[in-house]
GROMACS .gro file of C-alpha atoms in nm:
model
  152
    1UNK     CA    1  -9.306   1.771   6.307
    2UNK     CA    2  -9.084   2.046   6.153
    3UNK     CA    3  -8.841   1.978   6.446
    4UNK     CA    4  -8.806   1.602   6.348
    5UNK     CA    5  -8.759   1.685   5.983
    6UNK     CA    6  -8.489   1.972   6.055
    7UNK     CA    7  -8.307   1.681   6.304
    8UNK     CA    8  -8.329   1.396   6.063
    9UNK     CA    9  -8.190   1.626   5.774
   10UNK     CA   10  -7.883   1.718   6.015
   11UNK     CA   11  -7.833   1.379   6.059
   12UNK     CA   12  -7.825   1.336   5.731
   13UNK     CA   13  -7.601   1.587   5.597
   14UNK     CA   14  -7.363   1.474   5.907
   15UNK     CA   15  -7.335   1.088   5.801
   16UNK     CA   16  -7.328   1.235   5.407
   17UNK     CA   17  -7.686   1.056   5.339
   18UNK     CA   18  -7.893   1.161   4.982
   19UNK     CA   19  -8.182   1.272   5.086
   20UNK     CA   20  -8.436   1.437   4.847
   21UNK     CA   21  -8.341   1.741   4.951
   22UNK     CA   22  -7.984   1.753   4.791
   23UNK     CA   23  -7.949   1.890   4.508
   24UNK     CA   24  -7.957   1.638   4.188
   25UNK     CA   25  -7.969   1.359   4.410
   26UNK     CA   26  -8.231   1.130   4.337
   27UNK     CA   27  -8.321   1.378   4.008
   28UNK     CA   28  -8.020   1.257   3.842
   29UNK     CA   29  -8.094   0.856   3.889
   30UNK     CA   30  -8.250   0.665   3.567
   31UNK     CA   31  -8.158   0.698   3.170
   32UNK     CA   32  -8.037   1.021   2.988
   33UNK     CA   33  -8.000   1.082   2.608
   34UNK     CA   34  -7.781   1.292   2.462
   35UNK     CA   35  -7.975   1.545   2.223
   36UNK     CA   36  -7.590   1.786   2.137
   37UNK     CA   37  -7.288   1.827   2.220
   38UNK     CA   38  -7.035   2.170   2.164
   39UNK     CA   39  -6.668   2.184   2.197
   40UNK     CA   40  -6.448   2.462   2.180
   41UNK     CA   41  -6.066   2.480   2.245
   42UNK     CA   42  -5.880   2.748   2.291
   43UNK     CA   43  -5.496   2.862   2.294
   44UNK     CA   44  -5.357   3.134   2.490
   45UNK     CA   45  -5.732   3.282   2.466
   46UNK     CA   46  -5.800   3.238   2.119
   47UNK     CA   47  -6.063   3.022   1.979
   48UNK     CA   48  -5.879   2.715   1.746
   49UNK     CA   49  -6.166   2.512   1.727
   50UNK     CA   50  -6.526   2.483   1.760
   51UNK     CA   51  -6.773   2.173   1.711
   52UNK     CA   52  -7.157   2.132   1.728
   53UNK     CA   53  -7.338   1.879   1.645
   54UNK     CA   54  -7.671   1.704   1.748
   55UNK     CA   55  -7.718   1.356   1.779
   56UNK     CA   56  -7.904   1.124   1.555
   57UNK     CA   57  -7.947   0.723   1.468
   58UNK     CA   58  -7.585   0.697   1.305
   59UNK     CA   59  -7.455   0.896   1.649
   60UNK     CA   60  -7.562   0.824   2.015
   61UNK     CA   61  -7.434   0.880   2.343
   62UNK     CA   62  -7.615   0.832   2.670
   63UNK     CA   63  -7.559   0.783   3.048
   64UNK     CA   64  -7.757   0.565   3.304
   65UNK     CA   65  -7.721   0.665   3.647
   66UNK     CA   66  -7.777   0.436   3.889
   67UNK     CA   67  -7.925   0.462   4.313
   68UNK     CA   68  -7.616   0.253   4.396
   69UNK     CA   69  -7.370   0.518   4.255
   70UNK     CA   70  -7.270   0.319   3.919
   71UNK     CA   71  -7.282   0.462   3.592
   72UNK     CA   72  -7.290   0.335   3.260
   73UNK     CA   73  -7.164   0.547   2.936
   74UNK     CA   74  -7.300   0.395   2.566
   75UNK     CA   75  -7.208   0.550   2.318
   76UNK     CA   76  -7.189   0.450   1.919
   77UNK     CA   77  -7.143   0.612   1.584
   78UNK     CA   78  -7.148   0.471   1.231
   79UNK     CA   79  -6.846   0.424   1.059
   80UNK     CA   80  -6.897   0.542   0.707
   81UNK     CA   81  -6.595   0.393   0.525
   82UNK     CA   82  -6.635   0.034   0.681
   83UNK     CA   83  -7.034   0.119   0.677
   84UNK     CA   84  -6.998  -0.022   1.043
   85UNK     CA   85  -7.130   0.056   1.378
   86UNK     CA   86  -6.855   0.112   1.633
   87UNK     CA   87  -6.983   0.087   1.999
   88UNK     CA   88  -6.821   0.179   2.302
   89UNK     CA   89  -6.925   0.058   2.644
   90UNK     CA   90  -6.745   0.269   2.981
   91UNK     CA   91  -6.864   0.210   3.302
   92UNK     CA   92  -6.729   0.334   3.683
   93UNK     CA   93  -6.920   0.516   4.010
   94UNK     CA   94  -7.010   0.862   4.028
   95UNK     CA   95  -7.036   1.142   4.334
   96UNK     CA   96  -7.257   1.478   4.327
   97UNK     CA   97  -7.028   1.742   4.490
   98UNK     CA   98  -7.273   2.070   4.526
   99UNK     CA   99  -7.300   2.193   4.138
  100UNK     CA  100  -7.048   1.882   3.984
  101UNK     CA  101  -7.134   1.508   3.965
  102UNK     CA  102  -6.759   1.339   3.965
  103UNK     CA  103  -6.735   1.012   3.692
  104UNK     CA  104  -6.454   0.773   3.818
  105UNK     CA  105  -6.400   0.535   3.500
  106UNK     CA  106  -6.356   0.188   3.616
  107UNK     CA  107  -6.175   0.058   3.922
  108UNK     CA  108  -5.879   0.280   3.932
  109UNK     CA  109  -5.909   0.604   4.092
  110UNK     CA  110  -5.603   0.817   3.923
  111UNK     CA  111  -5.652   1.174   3.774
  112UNK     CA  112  -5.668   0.979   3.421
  113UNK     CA  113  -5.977   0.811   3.510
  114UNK     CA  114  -6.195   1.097   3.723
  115UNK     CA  115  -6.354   1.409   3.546
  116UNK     CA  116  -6.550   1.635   3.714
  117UNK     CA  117  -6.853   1.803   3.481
  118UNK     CA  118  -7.039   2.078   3.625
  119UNK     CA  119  -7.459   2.020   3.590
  120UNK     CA  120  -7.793   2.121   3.613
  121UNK     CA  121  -8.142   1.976   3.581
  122UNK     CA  122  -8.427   2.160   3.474
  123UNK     CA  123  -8.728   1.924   3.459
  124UNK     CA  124  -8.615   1.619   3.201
  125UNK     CA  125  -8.325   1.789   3.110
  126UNK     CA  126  -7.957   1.765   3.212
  127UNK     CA  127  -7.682   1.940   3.063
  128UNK     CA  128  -7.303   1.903   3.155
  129UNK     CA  129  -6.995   2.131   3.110
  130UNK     CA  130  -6.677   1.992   3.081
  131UNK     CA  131  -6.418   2.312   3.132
  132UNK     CA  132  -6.035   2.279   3.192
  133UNK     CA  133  -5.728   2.408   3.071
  134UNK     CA  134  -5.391   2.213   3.030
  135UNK     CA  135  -5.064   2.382   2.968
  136UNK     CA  136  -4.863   2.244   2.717
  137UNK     CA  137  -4.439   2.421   2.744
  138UNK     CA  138  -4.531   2.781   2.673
  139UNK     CA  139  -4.896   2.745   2.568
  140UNK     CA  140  -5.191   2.707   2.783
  141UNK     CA  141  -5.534   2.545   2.560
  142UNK     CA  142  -5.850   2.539   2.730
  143UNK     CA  143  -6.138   2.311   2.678
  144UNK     CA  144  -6.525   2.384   2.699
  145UNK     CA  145  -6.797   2.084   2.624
  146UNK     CA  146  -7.132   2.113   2.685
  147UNK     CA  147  -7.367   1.831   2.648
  148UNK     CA  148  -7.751   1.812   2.652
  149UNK     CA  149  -7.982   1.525   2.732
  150UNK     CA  150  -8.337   1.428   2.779
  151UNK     CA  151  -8.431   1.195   3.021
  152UNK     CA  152  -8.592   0.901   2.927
   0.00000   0.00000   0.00000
């Protein structure tokens, strides 16, 4: 029986099939809820800025990813001078890629709209690193997120 199982995983892996034995693959399905998010930015190697925060009922951000590939980003914060909630609705496919999952916003597939976030799950936990630098003439800034979520 181990025979069949090493052949059918083979098979698999050739045609580019989830099977539970990729990492993330079916872990990463279903509802997540972002608990906090960092951000720091750098330029030329020196720290500029730095944000933390957790979320709460005026703040929210969450992901659902689906078995079909499709994701779905809601996120909404209060607006305290309007004492309004502003809500913001993004939706596109996504790809695992070893250690990354790969978000393509919406239906065109540019650099703009693709970002690739390194992740891990531990148990009902996934947390995301966004890291990339951009040069800007004669300055180069760098960007590191991290956000945490629980799955629902």
């Amino acid at each position: 029986m181990n025979k069949l199982t090493s052949i059918l995983s083979k098979i698999a892996a050739t045609l580019n099939i989830d099977t539970p034995d990729k990492k993330g693959a079916h872990n990463i399905v279903g509802k997540w809820k972002a608990l906090t998010y960092t951000e720091k930015l750098y330029e030329n190697d020196k720290l500029i800025n730095e944000d933390d925060f957790s979320y709460n009922g005026d703040n929210a951000f969450s992901m659902v990813f689906k078995k079909n590939g499709n994701f779905i980003q809601n996120e909404h914060s209060k607006d305290i001078q309007n004492n309004s909630l502003e809500k913001t609705t993004k939706k596109g496919t996504y790809a695992l890629e070893g250690d990354k999952v790969i978000l393509t916003y919406g239906s065109v597939h540019d650099d703009k709209n693709v970002i690739a976030l390194l992740y891990t799950i531990n148990e009902n936990k996934l947390t995301t690193v966004n890291d990339y630098k951009q040069k800007d003439i004669d300055d180069v800034y760098h960007h590191v997120s991290t956000r945490t979520f629980i799955k629902e």
